[in-house]
Protein backbone atom coordinates (compact mmCIF):
# COMPACT_ATOMS: atom_id res chain seq x y z
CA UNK A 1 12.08 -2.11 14.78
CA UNK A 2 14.28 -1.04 11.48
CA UNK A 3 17.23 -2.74 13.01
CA UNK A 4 15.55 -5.70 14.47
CA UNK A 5 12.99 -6.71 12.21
CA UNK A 6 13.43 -4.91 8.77
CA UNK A 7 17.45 -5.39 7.94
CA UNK A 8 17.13 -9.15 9.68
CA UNK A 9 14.57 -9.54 6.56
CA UNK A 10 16.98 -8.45 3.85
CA UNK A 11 15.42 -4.89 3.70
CA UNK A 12 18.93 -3.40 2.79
CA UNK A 13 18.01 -0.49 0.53
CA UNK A 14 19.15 2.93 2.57
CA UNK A 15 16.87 5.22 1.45
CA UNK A 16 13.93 2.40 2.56
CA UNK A 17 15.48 2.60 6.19
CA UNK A 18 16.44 5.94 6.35
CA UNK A 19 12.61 6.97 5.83
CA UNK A 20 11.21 4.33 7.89
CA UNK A 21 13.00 5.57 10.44
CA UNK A 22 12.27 9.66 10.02
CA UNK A 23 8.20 8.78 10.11
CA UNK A 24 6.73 7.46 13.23
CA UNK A 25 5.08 4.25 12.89
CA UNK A 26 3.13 4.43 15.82
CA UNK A 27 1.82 7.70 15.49
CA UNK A 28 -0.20 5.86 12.07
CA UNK A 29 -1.73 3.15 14.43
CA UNK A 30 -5.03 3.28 16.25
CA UNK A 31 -4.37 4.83 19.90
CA UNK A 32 -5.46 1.25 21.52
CA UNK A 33 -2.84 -0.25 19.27
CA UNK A 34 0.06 1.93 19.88
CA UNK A 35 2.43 -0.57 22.07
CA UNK A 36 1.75 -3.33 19.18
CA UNK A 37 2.90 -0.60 16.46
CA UNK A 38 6.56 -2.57 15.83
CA UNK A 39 5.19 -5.88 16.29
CA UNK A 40 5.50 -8.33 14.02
CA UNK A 41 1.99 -9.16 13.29
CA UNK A 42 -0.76 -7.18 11.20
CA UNK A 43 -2.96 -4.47 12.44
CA UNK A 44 -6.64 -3.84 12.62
CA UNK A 45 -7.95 -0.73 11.44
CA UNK A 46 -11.11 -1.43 11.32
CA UNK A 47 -13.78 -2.19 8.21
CA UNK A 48 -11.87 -5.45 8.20
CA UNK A 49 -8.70 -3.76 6.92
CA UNK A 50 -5.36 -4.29 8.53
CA UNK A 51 -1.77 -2.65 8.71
CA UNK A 52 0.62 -4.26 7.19
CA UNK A 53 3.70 -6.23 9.23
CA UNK A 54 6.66 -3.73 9.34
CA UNK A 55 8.38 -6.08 7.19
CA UNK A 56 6.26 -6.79 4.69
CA UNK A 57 6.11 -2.47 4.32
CA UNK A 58 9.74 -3.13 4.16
CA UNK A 59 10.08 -5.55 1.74
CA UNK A 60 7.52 -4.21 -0.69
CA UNK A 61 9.04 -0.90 -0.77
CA UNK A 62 12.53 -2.49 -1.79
CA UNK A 63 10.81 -4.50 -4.20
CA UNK A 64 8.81 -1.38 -6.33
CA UNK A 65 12.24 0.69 -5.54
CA UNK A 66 10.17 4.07 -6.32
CA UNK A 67 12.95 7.26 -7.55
CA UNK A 68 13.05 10.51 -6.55
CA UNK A 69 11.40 11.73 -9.89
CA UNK A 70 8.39 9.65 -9.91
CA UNK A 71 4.83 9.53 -8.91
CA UNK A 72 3.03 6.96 -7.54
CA UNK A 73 -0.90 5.57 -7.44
CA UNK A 74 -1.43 3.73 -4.23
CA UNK A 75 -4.20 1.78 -3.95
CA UNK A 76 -5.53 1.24 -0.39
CA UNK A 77 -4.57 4.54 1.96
CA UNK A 78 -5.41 2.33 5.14
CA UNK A 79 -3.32 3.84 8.00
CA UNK A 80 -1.19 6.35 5.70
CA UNK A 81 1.97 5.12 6.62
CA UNK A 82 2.90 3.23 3.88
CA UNK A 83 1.96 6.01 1.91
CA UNK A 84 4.21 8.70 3.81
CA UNK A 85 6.82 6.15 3.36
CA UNK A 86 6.29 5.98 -0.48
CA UNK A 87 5.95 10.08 -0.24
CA UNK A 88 9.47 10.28 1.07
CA UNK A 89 10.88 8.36 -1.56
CA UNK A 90 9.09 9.73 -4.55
CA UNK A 91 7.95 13.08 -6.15
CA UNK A 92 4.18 12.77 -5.39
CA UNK A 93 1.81 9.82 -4.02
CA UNK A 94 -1.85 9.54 -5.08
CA UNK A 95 -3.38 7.33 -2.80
CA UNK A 96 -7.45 5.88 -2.79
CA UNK A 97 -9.23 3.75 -0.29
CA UNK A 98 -12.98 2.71 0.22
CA UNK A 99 -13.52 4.35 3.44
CA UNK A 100 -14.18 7.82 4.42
CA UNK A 101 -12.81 7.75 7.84
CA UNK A 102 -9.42 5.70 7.33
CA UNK A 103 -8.54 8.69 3.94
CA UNK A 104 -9.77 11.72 6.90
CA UNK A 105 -7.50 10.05 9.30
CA UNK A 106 -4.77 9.07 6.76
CA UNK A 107 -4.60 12.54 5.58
CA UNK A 108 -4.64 14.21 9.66
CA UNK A 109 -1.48 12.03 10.33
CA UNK A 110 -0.01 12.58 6.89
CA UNK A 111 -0.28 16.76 7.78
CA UNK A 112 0.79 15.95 11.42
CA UNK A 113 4.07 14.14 10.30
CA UNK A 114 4.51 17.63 7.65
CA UNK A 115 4.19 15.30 4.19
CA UNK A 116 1.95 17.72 2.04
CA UNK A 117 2.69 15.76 -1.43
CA UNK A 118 0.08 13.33 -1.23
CA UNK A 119 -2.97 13.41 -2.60
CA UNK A 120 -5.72 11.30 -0.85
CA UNK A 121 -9.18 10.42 -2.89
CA UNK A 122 -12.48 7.65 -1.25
CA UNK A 123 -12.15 5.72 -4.27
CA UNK A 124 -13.25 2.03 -5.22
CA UNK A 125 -10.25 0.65 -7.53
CA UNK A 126 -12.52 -1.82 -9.32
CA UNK A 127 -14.46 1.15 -10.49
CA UNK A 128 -11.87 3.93 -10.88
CA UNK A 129 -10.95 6.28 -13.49
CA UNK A 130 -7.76 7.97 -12.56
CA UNK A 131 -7.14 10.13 -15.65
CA UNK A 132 -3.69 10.03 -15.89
CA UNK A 133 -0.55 7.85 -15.51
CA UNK A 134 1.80 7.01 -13.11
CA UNK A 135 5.33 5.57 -12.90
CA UNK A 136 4.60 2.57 -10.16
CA UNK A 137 1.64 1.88 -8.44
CA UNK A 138 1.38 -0.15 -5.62
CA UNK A 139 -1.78 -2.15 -4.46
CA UNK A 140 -1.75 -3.00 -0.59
CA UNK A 141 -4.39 -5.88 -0.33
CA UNK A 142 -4.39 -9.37 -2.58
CA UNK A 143 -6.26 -10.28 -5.39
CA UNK A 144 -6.43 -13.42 -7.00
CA UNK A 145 -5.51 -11.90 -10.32
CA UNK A 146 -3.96 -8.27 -11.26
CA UNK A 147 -6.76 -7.20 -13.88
CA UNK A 148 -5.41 -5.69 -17.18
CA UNK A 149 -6.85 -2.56 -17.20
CA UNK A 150 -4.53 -1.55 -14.49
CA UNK A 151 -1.08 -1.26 -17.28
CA UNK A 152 -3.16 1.37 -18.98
CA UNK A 153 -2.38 3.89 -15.99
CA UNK A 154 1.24 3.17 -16.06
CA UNK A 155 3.16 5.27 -18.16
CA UNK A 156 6.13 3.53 -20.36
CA UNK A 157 8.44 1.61 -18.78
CA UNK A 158 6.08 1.53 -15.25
CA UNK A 159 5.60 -1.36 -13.02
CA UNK A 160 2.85 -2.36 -9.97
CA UNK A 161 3.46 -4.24 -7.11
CA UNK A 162 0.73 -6.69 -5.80
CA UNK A 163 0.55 -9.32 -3.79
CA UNK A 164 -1.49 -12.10 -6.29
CA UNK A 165 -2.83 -15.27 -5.17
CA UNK A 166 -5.11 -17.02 -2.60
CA UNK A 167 -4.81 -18.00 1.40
CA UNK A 168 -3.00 -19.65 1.76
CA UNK A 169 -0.12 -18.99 -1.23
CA UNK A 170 -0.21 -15.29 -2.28
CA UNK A 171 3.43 -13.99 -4.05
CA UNK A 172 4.67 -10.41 -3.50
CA UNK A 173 5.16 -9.77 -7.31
CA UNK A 174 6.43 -6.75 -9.47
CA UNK A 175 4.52 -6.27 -13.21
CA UNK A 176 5.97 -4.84 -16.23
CA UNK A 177 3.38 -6.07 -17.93
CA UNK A 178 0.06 -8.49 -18.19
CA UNK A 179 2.18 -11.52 -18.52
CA UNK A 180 5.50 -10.37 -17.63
CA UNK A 181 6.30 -10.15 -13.63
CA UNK A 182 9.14 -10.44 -10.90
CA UNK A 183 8.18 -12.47 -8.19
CA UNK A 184 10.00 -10.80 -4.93
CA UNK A 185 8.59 -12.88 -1.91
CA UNK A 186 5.46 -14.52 0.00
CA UNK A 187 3.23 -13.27 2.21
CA UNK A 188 -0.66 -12.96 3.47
CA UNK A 189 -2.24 -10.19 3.50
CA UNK A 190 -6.22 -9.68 3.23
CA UNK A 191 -7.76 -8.98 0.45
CA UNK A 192 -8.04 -5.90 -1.76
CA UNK A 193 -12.12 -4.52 -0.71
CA UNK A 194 -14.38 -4.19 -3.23
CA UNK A 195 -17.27 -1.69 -2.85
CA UNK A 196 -20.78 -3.66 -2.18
CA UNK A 197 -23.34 -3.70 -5.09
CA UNK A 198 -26.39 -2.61 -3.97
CA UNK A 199 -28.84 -5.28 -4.87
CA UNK A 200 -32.45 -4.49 -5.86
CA UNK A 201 -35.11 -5.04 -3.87
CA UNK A 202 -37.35 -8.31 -5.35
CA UNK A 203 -41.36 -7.95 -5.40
């Protein structure tokens, strides 16, 4: 898969490969989907939430280029493998999804493949506080817009990665600030879930 799919795609950053290929992909991919886990296509995981192509992993690792030193905020844990990616390239990973069972499983692999500096938190990120700052963070799911409120968890000189836009032109992009971005590559991906408001019952 590395060889095949991610270097073909201009994935040429060492440390990217060299990590990709230390974790096993397809022990991060639901059993039933095991001899699809280095295809090119994207992954169900269920609640409507899919696994990212191995390249687009690829390519939006290169693009945040995380550092030994720094921690990161991930925001949607899906499988966990992009986060025990990001946890072999960085100091710590702090990772939130919506759903109980994907952060339970997430965090079982995570332990199984020995990668203990992660923290893993159920978590809507249109509604979360984190409390403190990170270095990068790194959204896994589009939006149409990256909301502002998001630079206040980066410390100085941080950046996010998300993928902004709609189906079917979304850009892989890399924030320094509100109005100041790199734009890296495009791509599809589903959209970033948003925990249901419970709506009141009408008399």
């Amino acid at each position: 898969m590395v060889t095949q799919q991610i270097r073909s795609w201009d994935v040429t950053n060492k440390k990217i490969l060299e990590s990709m290929l230390s974790i096993h992909r397809e022990e991060f991919v639901p059993t039933q989907q095991r001899k699809l886990a280095f295809a090119d296509i994207a992954l169900p995981l269920g609640h409507q939430v899919y696994m990212m192509k191995p390249v687009v992993e690829g390519r939006m690792l290169q693009a945040i280029d995380l550092q030994a030193n720094e921690t990161v905020l991930e925001i949607g844990t899906g499988s966990g493998y992009v986060t025990g990616l990001m946890a072999k390239l960085c100091q710590h990973v702090t990772s939130i999804d919506l759903h109980e069972d994907l952060i339970q499983s997430a965090q079982n692999k995570l332990q199984e493949a020995h990668i203990d500096n992660t923290a893993l938190e159920v978590a809507d990120f249109f509604d979360y506080e984190p409390g403190k700052q990170f270095d990068a963070i790194v959204i896994t799911g589009s939006l149409k817009a990256l909301p502002k409120h998001v630079f206040s968890w980066l410390k100085p000189d941080g950046r996010v990665f998300a993928i902004v836009g709609q189906d079917p032109i979304m850009e892989a992009r890399v924030y320094t600030a509100a109005d100041e971005y790199s734009s890296h590559f495009d791509t599809l991906v589903t959209p970033l879930q948003q925990a249901k408001q419970h709506q009141p019952f009408l008399l």
